Amino acid sequence: MEAPAGVLMIACGALAREILDITKQLPAGAVELTCLPAIWHNHPEKIVPGLKQKIDAAKKSGRNVVVIYGDCGTGGAIDAYLESESIPRIPGPHCYEMFLGKPDFDAEMEAELGTFFLTDYMVRHFERLVMKGMGLRQHPQLRDMYFGNYKRVLYIAQTEDPALVAKARAAAAMLALDFDYRFAGYGAFTNFIGAASQTANAVNS
């Protein structure tokens, strides 16, 4: 049986919207996206088993696979597993650096180590992920425990959306932190996805 030509991208669900937007610019069938639940950021022990399940299924059908994930709290377990399977992963420890690029990310951290980062996804789901997910809505006193060492919120935006900027600014206010904004677009994701697609097509041509 001939293997499908397109590369299978296994990604964090928090990146699905951005990846789909990028893949729309590629030839039809060049990329297929499958995601693991974004909520697994709160349960990193589930990520490697989830990746393994999807990769094992892909290998049975002869798929070319790449992974679009950061470390996501797994303590290096994702990279250890992917290296054992010779599966490539987008470079970078987390999506904040991937969106900004390492030089700009390092500069932001040097400017203010106590930075809490937001992306478009996190802004859209801030109430569910942070206020309710971290228990702050029910127990406001937890704010100091979680965010007492932070100084600012930095919203790394993928889209230029005034409504999301307003929500991000409100999120910073809820956490009693200063607010900064950087428009980054899709950062390293565009080139990585394009290159992975070209490699898969070359292998299958």
mmCIF file of C-alpha atoms in Angstrom:
data_model
loop_
_atom_site.group_PDB
_atom_site.id
_atom_site.type_symbol
_atom_site.label_atom_id
_atom_site.label_comp_id
_atom_site.label_asym_id
_atom_site.label_seq_id
_atom_site.Cartn_x
_atom_site.Cartn_y
_atom_site.Cartn_z
ATOM 1 C CA MET A 1 0.000 0.000 0.000
ATOM 2 C CA GLU A 2 1.388 3.386 -0.966
ATOM 3 C CA ALA A 3 1.934 5.751 1.959
ATOM 4 C CA PRO A 4 0.079 9.076 1.959
ATOM 5 C CA ALA A 5 2.249 11.804 0.461
ATOM 6 C CA GLY A 6 1.513 14.565 2.957
ATOM 7 C CA VAL A 7 3.383 14.948 6.215
ATOM 8 C CA LEU A 8 1.436 14.211 9.388
ATOM 9 C CA MET A 9 1.906 16.963 11.954
ATOM 10 C CA ILE A 10 1.149 16.093 15.559
ATOM 11 C CA ALA A 11 0.702 19.264 17.571
ATOM 12 C CA CYS A 12 -0.520 20.754 20.804
ATOM 13 C CA GLY A 13 -4.165 21.708 20.456
ATOM 14 C CA ALA A 14 -3.347 25.234 21.617
ATOM 15 C CA LEU A 15 -1.567 25.755 18.277
ATOM 16 C CA ALA A 16 -4.239 24.305 15.996
ATOM 17 C CA ARG A 17 -5.677 27.602 14.754
ATOM 18 C CA GLU A 18 -2.266 29.019 13.824
ATOM 19 C CA ILE A 19 -1.046 25.819 12.157
ATOM 20 C CA LEU A 20 -4.222 25.477 10.095
ATOM 21 C CA ASP A 21 -3.876 29.084 8.973
ATOM 22 C CA ILE A 22 -0.324 28.390 7.794
ATOM 23 C CA THR A 23 -1.195 25.126 6.051
ATOM 24 C CA LYS A 24 -3.918 26.858 4.026
ATOM 25 C CA GLN A 25 -1.080 28.438 2.045
ATOM 26 C CA LEU A 26 0.388 25.022 1.121
ATOM 27 C CA PRO A 27 -0.690 22.717 -1.729
ATOM 28 C CA ALA A 28 -3.738 20.601 -0.982
ATOM 29 C CA GLY A 29 -2.775 17.369 0.756
ATOM 30 C CA ALA A 30 0.720 18.550 1.679
ATOM 31 C CA VAL A 31 -0.012 18.471 5.409
ATOM 32 C CA GLU A 32 -2.413 16.683 7.708
ATOM 33 C CA LEU A 33 -2.810 18.002 11.235
ATOM 34 C CA THR A 34 -3.776 16.026 14.314
ATOM 35 C CA CYS A 35 -3.682 17.485 17.817
ATOM 36 C CA LEU A 36 -3.466 16.361 21.400
ATOM 37 C CA PRO A 37 -5.688 18.197 23.920
ATOM 38 C CA ALA A 38 -4.376 21.613 24.911
ATOM 39 C CA ILE A 39 -5.498 20.972 28.492
ATOM 40 C CA TRP A 40 -2.698 18.403 28.761
ATOM 41 C CA HIS A 41 -0.428 21.337 29.610
ATOM 42 C CA ASN A 42 -1.889 20.779 33.067
ATOM 43 C CA HIS A 43 -1.219 17.021 32.817
ATOM 44 C CA PRO A 44 2.169 16.718 31.078
ATOM 45 C CA GLU A 45 2.446 13.054 32.028
ATOM 46 C CA LYS A 46 -0.207 12.354 29.365
ATOM 47 C CA ILE A 47 1.676 13.968 26.479
ATOM 48 C CA VAL A 48 4.318 11.343 25.642
ATOM 49 C CA PRO A 49 1.838 8.426 25.798
ATOM 50 C CA GLY A 50 -0.487 10.447 23.562
ATOM 51 C CA LEU A 51 2.302 11.147 21.088
ATOM 52 C CA LYS A 52 3.314 7.485 21.120
ATOM 53 C CA GLN A 53 -0.193 6.340 20.304
ATOM 54 C CA LYS A 54 -0.458 8.671 17.319
ATOM 55 C CA ILE A 55 3.090 7.974 16.087
ATOM 56 C CA ASP A 56 2.649 4.197 16.311
ATOM 57 C CA ALA A 57 -0.522 4.445 14.213
ATOM 58 C CA ALA A 58 1.221 6.710 11.687
ATOM 59 C CA LYS A 59 4.206 4.383 11.349
ATOM 60 C CA LYS A 60 1.918 1.448 10.557
ATOM 61 C CA SER A 61 0.632 3.366 7.552
ATOM 62 C CA GLY A 62 4.077 4.592 6.506
ATOM 63 C CA ARG A 63 3.400 8.243 7.312
ATOM 64 C CA ASN A 64 6.095 10.893 7.532
ATOM 65 C CA VAL A 65 5.648 12.536 10.949
ATOM 66 C CA VAL A 66 6.831 15.750 12.574
ATOM 67 C CA VAL A 67 5.879 17.056 16.007
ATOM 68 C CA ILE A 68 4.981 20.633 16.879
ATOM 69 C CA TYR A 69 5.328 20.811 20.636
ATOM 70 C CA GLY A 70 7.516 22.472 23.208
ATOM 71 C CA ASP A 71 8.726 20.579 26.235
ATOM 72 C CA CYS A 72 5.440 21.519 27.940
ATOM 73 C CA GLY A 73 6.483 20.513 31.433
ATOM 74 C CA THR A 74 7.617 16.989 30.541
ATOM 75 C CA GLY A 75 11.184 17.547 31.785
ATOM 76 C CA GLY A 76 12.762 16.462 28.508
ATOM 77 C CA ALA A 77 10.574 13.361 28.078
ATOM 78 C CA ILE A 78 9.187 14.499 24.715
ATOM 79 C CA ASP A 79 12.631 14.960 23.199
ATOM 80 C CA ALA A 80 13.921 11.687 24.667
ATOM 81 C CA TYR A 81 11.020 9.784 23.116
ATOM 82 C CA LEU A 82 11.177 11.549 19.745
ATOM 83 C CA GLU A 83 14.939 11.009 19.479
ATOM 84 C CA SER A 84 14.428 7.288 20.067
ATOM 85 C CA GLU A 85 11.936 7.273 17.185
ATOM 86 C CA SER A 86 13.941 9.648 14.935
ATOM 87 C CA ILE A 87 10.952 12.011 14.746
ATOM 88 C CA PRO A 88 11.769 15.718 14.256
ATOM 89 C CA ARG A 89 10.322 18.428 16.499
ATOM 90 C CA ILE A 90 10.142 22.162 15.935
ATOM 91 C CA PRO A 91 13.132 23.742 17.744
ATOM 92 C CA GLY A 92 12.545 25.574 21.008
ATOM 93 C CA PRO A 93 11.533 24.834 24.587
ATOM 94 C CA HIS A 94 8.072 26.419 24.340
ATOM 95 C CA CYS A 95 5.760 28.237 21.965
ATOM 96 C CA TYR A 96 6.597 31.676 23.403
ATOM 97 C CA GLU A 97 10.144 31.391 22.071
ATOM 98 C CA MET A 98 8.903 29.808 18.833
ATOM 99 C CA PHE A 99 6.604 32.753 18.179
ATOM 100 C CA LEU A 100 9.052 35.486 19.189
ATOM 101 C CA GLY A 101 12.294 33.880 18.021
ATOM 102 C CA LYS A 102 15.104 33.079 20.424
ATOM 103 C CA PRO A 103 16.956 36.447 20.259
ATOM 104 C CA ASP A 104 13.804 38.468 20.958
ATOM 105 C CA PHE A 105 12.609 36.044 23.610
ATOM 106 C CA ASP A 106 15.977 36.153 25.388
ATOM 107 C CA ALA A 107 15.912 39.950 25.228
ATOM 108 C CA GLU A 108 12.451 40.045 26.794
ATOM 109 C CA MET A 109 13.550 37.734 29.588
ATOM 110 C CA GLU A 110 16.646 39.821 30.198
ATOM 111 C CA ALA A 111 14.510 42.950 30.328
ATOM 112 C CA GLU A 112 12.137 41.396 32.867
ATOM 113 C CA LEU A 113 12.639 37.907 34.262
ATOM 114 C CA GLY A 114 9.284 38.042 36.029
ATOM 115 C CA THR A 115 7.214 37.826 32.854
ATOM 116 C CA PHE A 116 3.999 35.865 32.415
ATOM 117 C CA PHE A 117 3.405 35.206 28.724
ATOM 118 C CA LEU A 118 0.137 35.124 26.835
ATOM 119 C CA THR A 119 -0.568 34.041 23.262
ATOM 120 C CA ASP A 120 -3.756 34.481 21.243
ATOM 121 C CA TYR A 121 -4.971 31.091 22.464
ATOM 122 C CA MET A 122 -4.292 31.922 26.102
ATOM 123 C CA VAL A 123 -5.998 35.291 25.814
ATOM 124 C CA ARG A 124 -9.091 33.722 24.264
ATOM 125 C CA HIS A 125 -9.263 31.115 27.023
ATOM 126 C CA PHE A 126 -7.796 33.076 29.935
ATOM 127 C CA GLU A 127 -10.849 32.710 32.140
ATOM 128 C CA ARG A 128 -10.964 28.923 31.716
ATOM 129 C CA LEU A 129 -7.211 28.270 31.765
ATOM 130 C CA VAL A 130 -6.031 30.707 34.430
ATOM 131 C CA MET A 131 -8.827 32.189 36.491
ATOM 132 C CA LYS A 132 -10.808 28.956 36.821
ATOM 133 C CA GLY A 133 -8.156 26.406 35.857
ATOM 134 C CA MET A 134 -5.714 27.651 38.483
ATOM 135 C CA GLY A 135 -8.433 28.225 41.061
ATOM 136 C CA LEU A 136 -8.065 32.019 41.156
ATOM 137 C CA ARG A 137 -11.726 32.727 40.592
ATOM 138 C CA GLN A 138 -12.730 30.650 43.605
ATOM 139 C CA HIS A 139 -9.649 31.402 45.722
ATOM 140 C CA PRO A 140 -8.295 34.887 44.887
ATOM 141 C CA GLN A 141 -5.664 34.578 47.607
ATOM 142 C CA LEU A 142 -3.815 32.101 45.375
ATOM 143 C CA ARG A 143 -2.803 35.050 43.191
ATOM 144 C CA ASP A 144 0.171 35.866 45.401
ATOM 145 C CA MET A 145 1.239 32.227 45.539
ATOM 146 C CA TYR A 146 1.231 31.841 41.754
ATOM 147 C CA PHE A 147 2.127 35.342 40.580
ATOM 148 C CA GLY A 148 3.852 37.025 43.500
ATOM 149 C CA ASN A 149 7.225 36.936 41.706
ATOM 150 C CA TYR A 150 5.871 38.170 38.378
ATOM 151 C CA LYS A 151 6.040 41.820 37.345
ATOM 152 C CA ARG A 152 4.290 41.937 34.001
ATOM 153 C CA VAL A 153 2.133 40.166 31.435
ATOM 154 C CA LEU A 154 3.619 40.080 27.931
ATOM 155 C CA TYR A 155 1.059 39.359 25.233
ATOM 156 C CA ILE A 156 2.825 37.811 22.222
ATOM 157 C CA ALA A 157 0.176 38.295 19.549
ATOM 158 C CA GLN A 158 -0.284 36.138 16.470
ATOM 159 C CA THR A 159 -2.982 38.384 15.018
ATOM 160 C CA GLU A 160 -3.533 42.122 15.145
ATOM 161 C CA ASP A 161 -6.873 42.121 16.928
ATOM 162 C CA PRO A 162 -7.824 45.083 19.135
ATOM 163 C CA ALA A 163 -10.413 42.960 20.945
ATOM 164 C CA LEU A 164 -7.765 40.435 21.988
ATOM 165 C CA VAL A 165 -5.430 43.222 23.085
ATOM 166 C CA ALA A 166 -8.212 44.577 25.293
ATOM 167 C CA LYS A 167 -8.807 41.119 26.772
ATOM 168 C CA ALA A 168 -5.080 40.661 27.395
ATOM 169 C CA ARG A 169 -4.870 44.041 29.107
ATOM 170 C CA ALA A 170 -7.833 43.082 31.292
ATOM 171 C CA ALA A 171 -6.122 39.772 32.120
ATOM 172 C CA ALA A 172 -3.031 41.647 33.288
ATOM 173 C CA ALA A 173 -5.212 43.846 35.470
ATOM 174 C CA MET A 174 -6.868 40.775 37.029
ATOM 175 C CA LEU A 175 -3.421 39.496 37.957
ATOM 176 C CA ALA A 176 -2.334 42.955 39.194
ATOM 177 C CA LEU A 177 0.587 42.970 36.740
ATOM 178 C CA ASP A 178 1.931 45.493 34.240
ATOM 179 C CA PHE A 179 1.032 44.910 30.598
ATOM 180 C CA ASP A 180 3.235 44.759 27.485
ATOM 181 C CA TYR A 181 2.407 43.776 23.919
ATOM 182 C CA ARG A 182 4.459 42.398 21.041
ATOM 183 C CA PHE A 183 3.064 41.422 17.656
ATOM 184 C CA ALA A 184 4.981 38.343 16.520
ATOM 185 C CA GLY A 185 2.773 36.703 13.885
ATOM 186 C CA TYR A 186 3.505 33.005 13.431
ATOM 187 C CA GLY A 187 7.242 33.234 14.067
ATOM 188 C CA ALA A 188 9.210 30.042 13.451
ATOM 189 C CA PHE A 189 6.114 27.974 12.700
ATOM 190 C CA THR A 190 5.729 29.154 9.105
ATOM 191 C CA ASN A 191 9.221 28.146 7.988
ATOM 192 C CA PHE A 192 9.203 24.879 9.946
ATOM 193 C CA ILE A 193 5.882 23.738 8.519
ATOM 194 C CA GLY A 194 6.852 24.753 4.985
ATOM 195 C CA ALA A 195 10.190 22.953 5.194
ATOM 196 C CA ALA A 196 8.610 19.812 6.669
ATOM 197 C CA SER A 197 6.067 19.749 3.862
ATOM 198 C CA GLN A 198 8.753 20.108 1.188
ATOM 199 C CA THR A 199 10.858 17.336 2.748
ATOM 200 C CA ALA A 200 7.908 14.950 2.833
ATOM 201 C CA ASN A 201 7.007 15.697 -0.765
ATOM 202 C CA ALA A 202 10.608 15.156 -1.856
ATOM 203 C CA VAL A 203 10.763 11.790 -0.088
ATOM 204 C CA ASN A 204 7.512 10.651 -1.658
ATOM 205 C CA SER A 205 8.153 11.990 -5.178
#
